[in-house]
CSV table of C-alpha atoms in Angstrom, one decimal:
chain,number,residue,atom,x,y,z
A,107,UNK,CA,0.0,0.0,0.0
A,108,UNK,CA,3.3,2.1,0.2
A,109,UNK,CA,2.5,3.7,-3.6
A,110,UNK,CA,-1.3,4.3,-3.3
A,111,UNK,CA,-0.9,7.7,-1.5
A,112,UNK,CA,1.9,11.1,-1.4
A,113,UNK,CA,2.1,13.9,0.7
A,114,UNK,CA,0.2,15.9,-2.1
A,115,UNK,CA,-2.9,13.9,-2.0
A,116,UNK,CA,-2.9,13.8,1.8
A,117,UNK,CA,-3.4,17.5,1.7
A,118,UNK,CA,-5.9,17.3,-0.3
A,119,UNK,CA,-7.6,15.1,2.0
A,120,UNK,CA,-7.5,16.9,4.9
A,121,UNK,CA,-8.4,20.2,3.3
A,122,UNK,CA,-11.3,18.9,1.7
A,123,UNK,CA,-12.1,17.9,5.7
A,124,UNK,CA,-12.1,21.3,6.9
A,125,UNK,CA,-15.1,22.2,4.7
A,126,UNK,CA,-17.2,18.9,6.2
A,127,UNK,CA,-16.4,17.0,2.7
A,128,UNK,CA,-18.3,13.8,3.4
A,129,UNK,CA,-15.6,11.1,4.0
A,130,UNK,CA,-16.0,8.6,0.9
A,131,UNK,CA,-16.2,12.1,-1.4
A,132,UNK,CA,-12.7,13.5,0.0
A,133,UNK,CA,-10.9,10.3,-0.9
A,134,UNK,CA,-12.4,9.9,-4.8
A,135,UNK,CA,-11.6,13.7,-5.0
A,136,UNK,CA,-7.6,13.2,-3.1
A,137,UNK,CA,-6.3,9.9,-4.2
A,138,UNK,CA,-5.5,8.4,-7.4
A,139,UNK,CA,-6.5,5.2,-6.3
A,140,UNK,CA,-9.2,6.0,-4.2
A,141,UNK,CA,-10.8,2.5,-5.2
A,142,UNK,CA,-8.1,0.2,-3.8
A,143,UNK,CA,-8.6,2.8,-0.6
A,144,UNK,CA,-12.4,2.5,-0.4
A,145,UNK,CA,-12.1,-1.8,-0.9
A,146,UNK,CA,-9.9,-1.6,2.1
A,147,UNK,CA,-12.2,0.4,3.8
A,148,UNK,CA,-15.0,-1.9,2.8
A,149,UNK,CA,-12.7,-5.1,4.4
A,150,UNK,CA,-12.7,-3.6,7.6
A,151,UNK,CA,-9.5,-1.7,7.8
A,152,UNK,CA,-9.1,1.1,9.7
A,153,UNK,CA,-8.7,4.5,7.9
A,154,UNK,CA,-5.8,6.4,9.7
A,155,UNK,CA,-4.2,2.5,9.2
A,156,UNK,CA,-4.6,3.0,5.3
A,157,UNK,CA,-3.7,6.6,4.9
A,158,UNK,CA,-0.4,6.6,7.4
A,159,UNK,CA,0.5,3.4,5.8
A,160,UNK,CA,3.8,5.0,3.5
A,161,UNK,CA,7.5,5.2,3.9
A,162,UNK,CA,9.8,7.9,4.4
A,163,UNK,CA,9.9,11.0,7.4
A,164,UNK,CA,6.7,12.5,6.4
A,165,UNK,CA,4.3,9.2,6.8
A,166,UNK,CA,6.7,8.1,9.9
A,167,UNK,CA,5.6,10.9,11.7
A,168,UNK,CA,2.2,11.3,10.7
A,169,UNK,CA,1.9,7.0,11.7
A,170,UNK,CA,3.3,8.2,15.4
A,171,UNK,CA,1.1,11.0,15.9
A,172,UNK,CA,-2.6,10.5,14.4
A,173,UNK,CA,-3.5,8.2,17.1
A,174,UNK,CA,-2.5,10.8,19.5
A,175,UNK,CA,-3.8,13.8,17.7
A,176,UNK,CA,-6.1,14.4,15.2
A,177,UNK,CA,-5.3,13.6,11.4
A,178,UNK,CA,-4.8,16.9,10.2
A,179,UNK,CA,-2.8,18.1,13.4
A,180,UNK,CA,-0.5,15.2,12.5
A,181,UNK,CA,-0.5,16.1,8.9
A,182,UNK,CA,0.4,19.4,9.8
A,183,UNK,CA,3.3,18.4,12.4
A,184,UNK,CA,4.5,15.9,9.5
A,185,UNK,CA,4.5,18.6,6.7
A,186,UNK,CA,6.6,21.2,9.4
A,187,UNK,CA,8.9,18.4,10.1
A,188,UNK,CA,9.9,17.9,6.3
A,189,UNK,CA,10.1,20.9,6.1
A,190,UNK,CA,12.7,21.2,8.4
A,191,UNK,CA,14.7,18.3,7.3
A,192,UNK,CA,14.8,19.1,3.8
A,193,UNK,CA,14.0,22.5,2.6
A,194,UNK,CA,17.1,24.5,4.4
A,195,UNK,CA,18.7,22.0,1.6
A,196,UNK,CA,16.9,22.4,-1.7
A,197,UNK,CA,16.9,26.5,-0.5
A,198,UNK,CA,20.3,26.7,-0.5
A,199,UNK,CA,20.8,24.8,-3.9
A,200,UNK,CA,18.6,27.2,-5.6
A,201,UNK,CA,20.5,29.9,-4.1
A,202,UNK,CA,23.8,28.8,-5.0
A,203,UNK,CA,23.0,27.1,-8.3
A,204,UNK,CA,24.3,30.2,-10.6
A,205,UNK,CA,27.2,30.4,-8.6
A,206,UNK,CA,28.3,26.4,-8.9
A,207,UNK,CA,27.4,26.9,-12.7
A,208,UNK,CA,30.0,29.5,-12.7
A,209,UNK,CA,32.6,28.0,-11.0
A,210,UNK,CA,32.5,25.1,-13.0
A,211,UNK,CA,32.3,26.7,-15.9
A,212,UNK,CA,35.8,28.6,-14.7
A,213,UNK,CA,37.0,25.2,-13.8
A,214,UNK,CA,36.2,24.0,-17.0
A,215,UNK,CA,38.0,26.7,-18.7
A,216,UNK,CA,40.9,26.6,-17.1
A,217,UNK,CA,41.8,23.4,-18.0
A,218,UNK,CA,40.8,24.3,-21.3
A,219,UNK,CA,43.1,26.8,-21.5
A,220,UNK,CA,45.9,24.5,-20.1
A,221,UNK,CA,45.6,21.8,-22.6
A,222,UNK,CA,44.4,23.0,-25.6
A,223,UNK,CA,45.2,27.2,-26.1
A,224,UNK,CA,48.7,27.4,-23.5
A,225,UNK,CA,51.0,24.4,-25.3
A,226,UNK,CA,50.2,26.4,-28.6
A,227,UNK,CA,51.5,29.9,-27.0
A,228,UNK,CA,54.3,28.0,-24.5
A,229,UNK,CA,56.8,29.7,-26.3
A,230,UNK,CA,55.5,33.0,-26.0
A,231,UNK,CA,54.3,32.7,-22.6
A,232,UNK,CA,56.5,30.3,-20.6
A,233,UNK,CA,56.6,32.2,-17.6
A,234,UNK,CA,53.1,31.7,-17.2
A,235,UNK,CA,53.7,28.0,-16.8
A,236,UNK,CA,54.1,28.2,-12.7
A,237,UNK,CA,51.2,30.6,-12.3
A,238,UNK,CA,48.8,28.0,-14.8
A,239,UNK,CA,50.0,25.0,-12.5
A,240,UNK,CA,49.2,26.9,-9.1
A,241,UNK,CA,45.8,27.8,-10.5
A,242,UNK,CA,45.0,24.5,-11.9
A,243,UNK,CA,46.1,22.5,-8.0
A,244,UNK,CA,44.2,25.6,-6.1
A,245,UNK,CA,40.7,25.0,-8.5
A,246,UNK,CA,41.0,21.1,-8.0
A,247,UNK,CA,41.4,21.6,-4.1
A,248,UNK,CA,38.2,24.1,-4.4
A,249,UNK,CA,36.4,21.6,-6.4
A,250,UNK,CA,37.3,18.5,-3.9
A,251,UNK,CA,36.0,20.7,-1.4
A,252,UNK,CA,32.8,21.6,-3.2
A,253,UNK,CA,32.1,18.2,-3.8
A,254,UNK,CA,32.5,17.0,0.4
A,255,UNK,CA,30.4,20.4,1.0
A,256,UNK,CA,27.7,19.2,-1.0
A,257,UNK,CA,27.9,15.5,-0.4
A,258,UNK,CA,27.8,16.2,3.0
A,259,UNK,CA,24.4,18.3,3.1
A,260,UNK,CA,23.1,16.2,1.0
A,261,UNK,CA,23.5,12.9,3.5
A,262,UNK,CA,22.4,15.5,6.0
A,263,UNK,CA,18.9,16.7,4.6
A,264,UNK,CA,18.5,13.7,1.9
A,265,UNK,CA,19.9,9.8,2.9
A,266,UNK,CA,19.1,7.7,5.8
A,267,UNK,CA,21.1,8.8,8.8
A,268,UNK,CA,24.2,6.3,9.6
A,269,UNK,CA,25.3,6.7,13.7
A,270,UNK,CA,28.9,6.1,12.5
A,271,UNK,CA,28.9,9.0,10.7
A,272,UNK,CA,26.7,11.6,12.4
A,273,UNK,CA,28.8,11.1,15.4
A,274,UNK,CA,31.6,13.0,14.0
A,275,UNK,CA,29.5,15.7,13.0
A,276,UNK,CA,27.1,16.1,16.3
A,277,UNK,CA,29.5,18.5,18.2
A,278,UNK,CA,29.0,21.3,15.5
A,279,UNK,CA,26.2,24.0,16.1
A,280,UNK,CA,24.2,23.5,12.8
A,281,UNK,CA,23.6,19.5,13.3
A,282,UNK,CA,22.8,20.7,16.7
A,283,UNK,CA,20.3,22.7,15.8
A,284,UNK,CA,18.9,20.7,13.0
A,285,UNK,CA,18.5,17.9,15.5
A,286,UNK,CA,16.6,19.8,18.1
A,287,UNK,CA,14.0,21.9,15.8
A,288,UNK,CA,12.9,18.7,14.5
A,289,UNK,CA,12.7,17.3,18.2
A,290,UNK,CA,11.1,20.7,19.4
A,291,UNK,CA,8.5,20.2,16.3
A,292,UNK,CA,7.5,17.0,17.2
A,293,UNK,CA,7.7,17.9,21.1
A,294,UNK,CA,5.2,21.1,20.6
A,295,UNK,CA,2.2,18.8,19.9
A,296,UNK,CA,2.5,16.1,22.5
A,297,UNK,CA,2.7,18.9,25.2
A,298,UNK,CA,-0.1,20.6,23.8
A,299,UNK,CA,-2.5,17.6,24.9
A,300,UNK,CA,-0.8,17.6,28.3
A,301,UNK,CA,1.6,14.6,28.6
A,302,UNK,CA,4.2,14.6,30.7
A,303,UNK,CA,7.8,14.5,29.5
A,304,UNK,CA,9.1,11.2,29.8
A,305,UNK,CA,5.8,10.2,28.0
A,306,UNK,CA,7.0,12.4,25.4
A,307,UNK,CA,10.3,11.1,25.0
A,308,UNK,CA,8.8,7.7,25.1
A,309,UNK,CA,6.2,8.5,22.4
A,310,UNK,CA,9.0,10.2,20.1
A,311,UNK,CA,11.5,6.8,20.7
A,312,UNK,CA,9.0,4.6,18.1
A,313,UNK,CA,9.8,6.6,15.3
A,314,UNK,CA,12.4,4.4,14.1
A,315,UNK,CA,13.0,5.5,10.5
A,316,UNK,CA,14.3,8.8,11.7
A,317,UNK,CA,17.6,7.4,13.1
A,318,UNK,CA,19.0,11.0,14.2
A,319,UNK,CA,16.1,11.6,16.2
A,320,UNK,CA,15.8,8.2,17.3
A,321,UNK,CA,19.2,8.0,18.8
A,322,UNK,CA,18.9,11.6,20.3
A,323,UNK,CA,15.4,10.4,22.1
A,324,UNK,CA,16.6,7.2,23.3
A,325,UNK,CA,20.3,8.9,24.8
A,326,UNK,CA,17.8,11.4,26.4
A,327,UNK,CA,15.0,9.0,28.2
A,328,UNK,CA,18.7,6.5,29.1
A,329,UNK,CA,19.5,9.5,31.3
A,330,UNK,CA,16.2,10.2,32.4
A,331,UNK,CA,15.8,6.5,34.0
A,332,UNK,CA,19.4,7.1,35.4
A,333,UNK,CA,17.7,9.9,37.7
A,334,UNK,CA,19.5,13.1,35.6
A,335,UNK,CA,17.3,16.2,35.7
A,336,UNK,CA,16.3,17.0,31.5
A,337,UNK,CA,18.3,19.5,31.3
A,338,UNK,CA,21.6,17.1,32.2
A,339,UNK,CA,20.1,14.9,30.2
A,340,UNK,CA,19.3,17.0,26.5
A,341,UNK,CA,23.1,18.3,27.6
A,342,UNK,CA,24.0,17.0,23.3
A,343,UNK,CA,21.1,18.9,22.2
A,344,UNK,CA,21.2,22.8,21.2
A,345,UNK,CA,21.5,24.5,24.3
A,346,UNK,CA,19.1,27.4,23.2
A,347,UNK,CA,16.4,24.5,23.0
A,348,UNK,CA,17.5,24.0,26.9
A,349,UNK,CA,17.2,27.3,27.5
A,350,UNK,CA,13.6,27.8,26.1
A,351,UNK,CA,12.5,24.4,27.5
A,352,UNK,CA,13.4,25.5,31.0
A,353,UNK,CA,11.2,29.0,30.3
A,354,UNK,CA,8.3,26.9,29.0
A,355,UNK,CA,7.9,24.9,32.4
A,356,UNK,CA,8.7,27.8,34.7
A,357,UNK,CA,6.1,29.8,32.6
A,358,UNK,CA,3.7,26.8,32.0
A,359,UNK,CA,3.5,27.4,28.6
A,360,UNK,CA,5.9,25.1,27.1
A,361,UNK,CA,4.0,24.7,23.4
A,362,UNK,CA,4.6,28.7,23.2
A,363,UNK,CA,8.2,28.4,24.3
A,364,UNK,CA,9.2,25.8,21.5
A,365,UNK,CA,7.4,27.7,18.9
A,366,UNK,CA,9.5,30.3,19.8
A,367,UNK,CA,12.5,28.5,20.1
A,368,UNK,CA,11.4,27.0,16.6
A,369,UNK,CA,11.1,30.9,15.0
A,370,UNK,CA,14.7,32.0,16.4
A,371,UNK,CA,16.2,29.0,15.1
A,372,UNK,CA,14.8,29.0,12.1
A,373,UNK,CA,16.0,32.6,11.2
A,374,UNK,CA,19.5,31.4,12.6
A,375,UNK,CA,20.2,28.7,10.5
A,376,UNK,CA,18.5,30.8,7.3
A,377,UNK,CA,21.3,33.5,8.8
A,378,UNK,CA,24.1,30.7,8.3
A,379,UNK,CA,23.2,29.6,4.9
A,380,UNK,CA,23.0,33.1,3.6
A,381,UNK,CA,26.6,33.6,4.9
A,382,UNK,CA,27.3,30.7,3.1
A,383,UNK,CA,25.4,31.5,-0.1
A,384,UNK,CA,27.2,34.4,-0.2
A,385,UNK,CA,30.8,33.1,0.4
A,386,UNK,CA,29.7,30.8,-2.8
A,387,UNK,CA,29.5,33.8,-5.0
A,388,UNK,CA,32.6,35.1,-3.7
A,389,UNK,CA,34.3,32.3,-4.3
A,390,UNK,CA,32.8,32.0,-8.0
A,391,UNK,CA,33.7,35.4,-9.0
A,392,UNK,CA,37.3,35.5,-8.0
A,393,UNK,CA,37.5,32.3,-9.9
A,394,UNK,CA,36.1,34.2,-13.3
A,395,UNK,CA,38.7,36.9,-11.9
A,396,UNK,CA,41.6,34.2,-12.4
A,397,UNK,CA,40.3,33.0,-15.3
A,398,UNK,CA,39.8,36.6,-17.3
A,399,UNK,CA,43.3,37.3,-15.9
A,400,UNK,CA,45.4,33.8,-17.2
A,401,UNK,CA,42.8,33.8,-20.7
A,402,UNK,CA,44.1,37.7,-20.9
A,403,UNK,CA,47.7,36.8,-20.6
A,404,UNK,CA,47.9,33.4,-22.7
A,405,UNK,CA,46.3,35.7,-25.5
A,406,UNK,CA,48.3,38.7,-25.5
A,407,UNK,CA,51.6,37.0,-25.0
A,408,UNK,CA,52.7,37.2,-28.8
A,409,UNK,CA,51.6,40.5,-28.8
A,410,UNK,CA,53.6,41.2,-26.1
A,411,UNK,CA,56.5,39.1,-27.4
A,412,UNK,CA,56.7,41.5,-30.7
A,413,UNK,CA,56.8,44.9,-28.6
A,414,UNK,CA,59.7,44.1,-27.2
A,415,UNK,CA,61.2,43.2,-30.5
């Protein structure tokens, strides 16, 4: 049943709800294959079984949480959490696509220039040899580089998380971060209905496909059982999330402290990626820069060659 529904149509569902859309009418206008859905429906299966009944973050989440909260709470919990997991990704990839495409097209013409254009002006321009060979090593360092960069966000926002890996990378502030707004996203609705925190915790430990969080629960509710206060024992996580979640139960209002905590965050790491964005570009233009400069002086070196004649 993994194919018959996407996110898409579940929004469709669940909009179509909120204007009293009579149940068998919402799924022939939502799903593509609203039969298969109705004949399960007709066998005795349960709906939120049929619906939740996908792989991947979005139906993980919204499996854990419609039988705590209602469908389209869970939908919208689920939606918010992708959105967090993936979007800071595919943002910054639209925002640094010109600036790739012009690196590599620099990258590309450098070379060019090396192998094809320089061994036909060699003579004329042999003290350019050096500076060509520097520029070629720095651009294939720069390109390595750009290569882990993106092959690391990508496992971060896009592949299955591996432990082995991720535990290199949990002391930095952005995976700290990451980690926690998805926790605090997930976190905001179970306090809204009044559970405690360990029920939470132990709510949040079933998601198994999310292995991040999973890992990140299960260290939190081992200390928990060990008799360490929460804040000792979400010590890994980010500690503005500690911050906000010690407000939220001096205050009582705990759902209104992670949404904040959720907002500053957000802008934060939108911050971040902007500074990277724009070191990018940098980047990219000084590497047209080298490439006008090394393309101006293969070209003019006969010229130059006959002025001093």
């Amino acid at each position: 049943m993994t194919s018959w529904i996407c996110k898409d149509e579940m929004d469709m569902f669940v909009l179509l709800g909120d204007h009293g859309t009579p149940i068998k009418k919402r799924i022939e206008l939502s799903f593509k294959n609203h039969k298969k859905i109705l004949e399960a429906l007709e066998q005795g299966k349960n709906l939120n079984e049929i619906l939740c009944d996908g792989s991947g973050p979005y139906f993980s989440i919204l499996r854990l949480l419609s039988d705590i909260v209602s469908l389209k709470k869970a939908h919208q919990i689920a939606i918010e959490y992708c959105d967090r997991s993936q979007n800071y990704f595919y943002h910054f990839l639209k925002k640094t696509a010109y600036s790739v495409f012009v690196f590599l097209f620099s990258y590309a013409m450098i070379y060019f220039f090396s192998k094809t254009i320089y061994p036909q002006m060699s003579a004329y321009a042999n003290d350019l040899r050096f500076i060509l060979f520097c520029l070629q090593r720095v651009m294939d360092l720069l390109m390595i580089s750009l290569i882990l960069f993106y092959g690391f966000l990508a496992y971060l926002f896009c592949f299955p998380s591996q432990m082995k890996i991720d535990r290199c990378f949990l002391s930095f502030s952005f995976m700290k971060k990451l980690m926690s707004i998805q926790l605090a996203t997930i976190l905001k609705p179970l306090f809204e209905i009044s559970l405690s925190t360990k029920e939470c915790f132990s709510i949040i430990k079933h998601i198994q496909q999310q292995k991040r969080l999973h890992w990140c629960v299960q260290k939190i509710l081992k200390k928990l059982n060990q008799g360490y206060d929460l804040k000792e024992a979400m010590n890994h996580c980010d500690e503005d999330l500690l911050v906000f979640i010690e407000l939220g139960m001096e205050s009582m209002k705990m759902e209104q402290m992670l949404s904040l905590y959720q907002k500053r965050t957000h802008k934060q790491m939108e911050a971040t990626l902007k500074k990277i964005v724009r070191s990018v570009q940098m980047l990219s233009y000084a590497c047209v820069g080298a490439l006008v400069f090394v393309a101006y002086q293969i070209l003019l070196s006969p010229l130059n060659v006959l002025y001093t004649i």
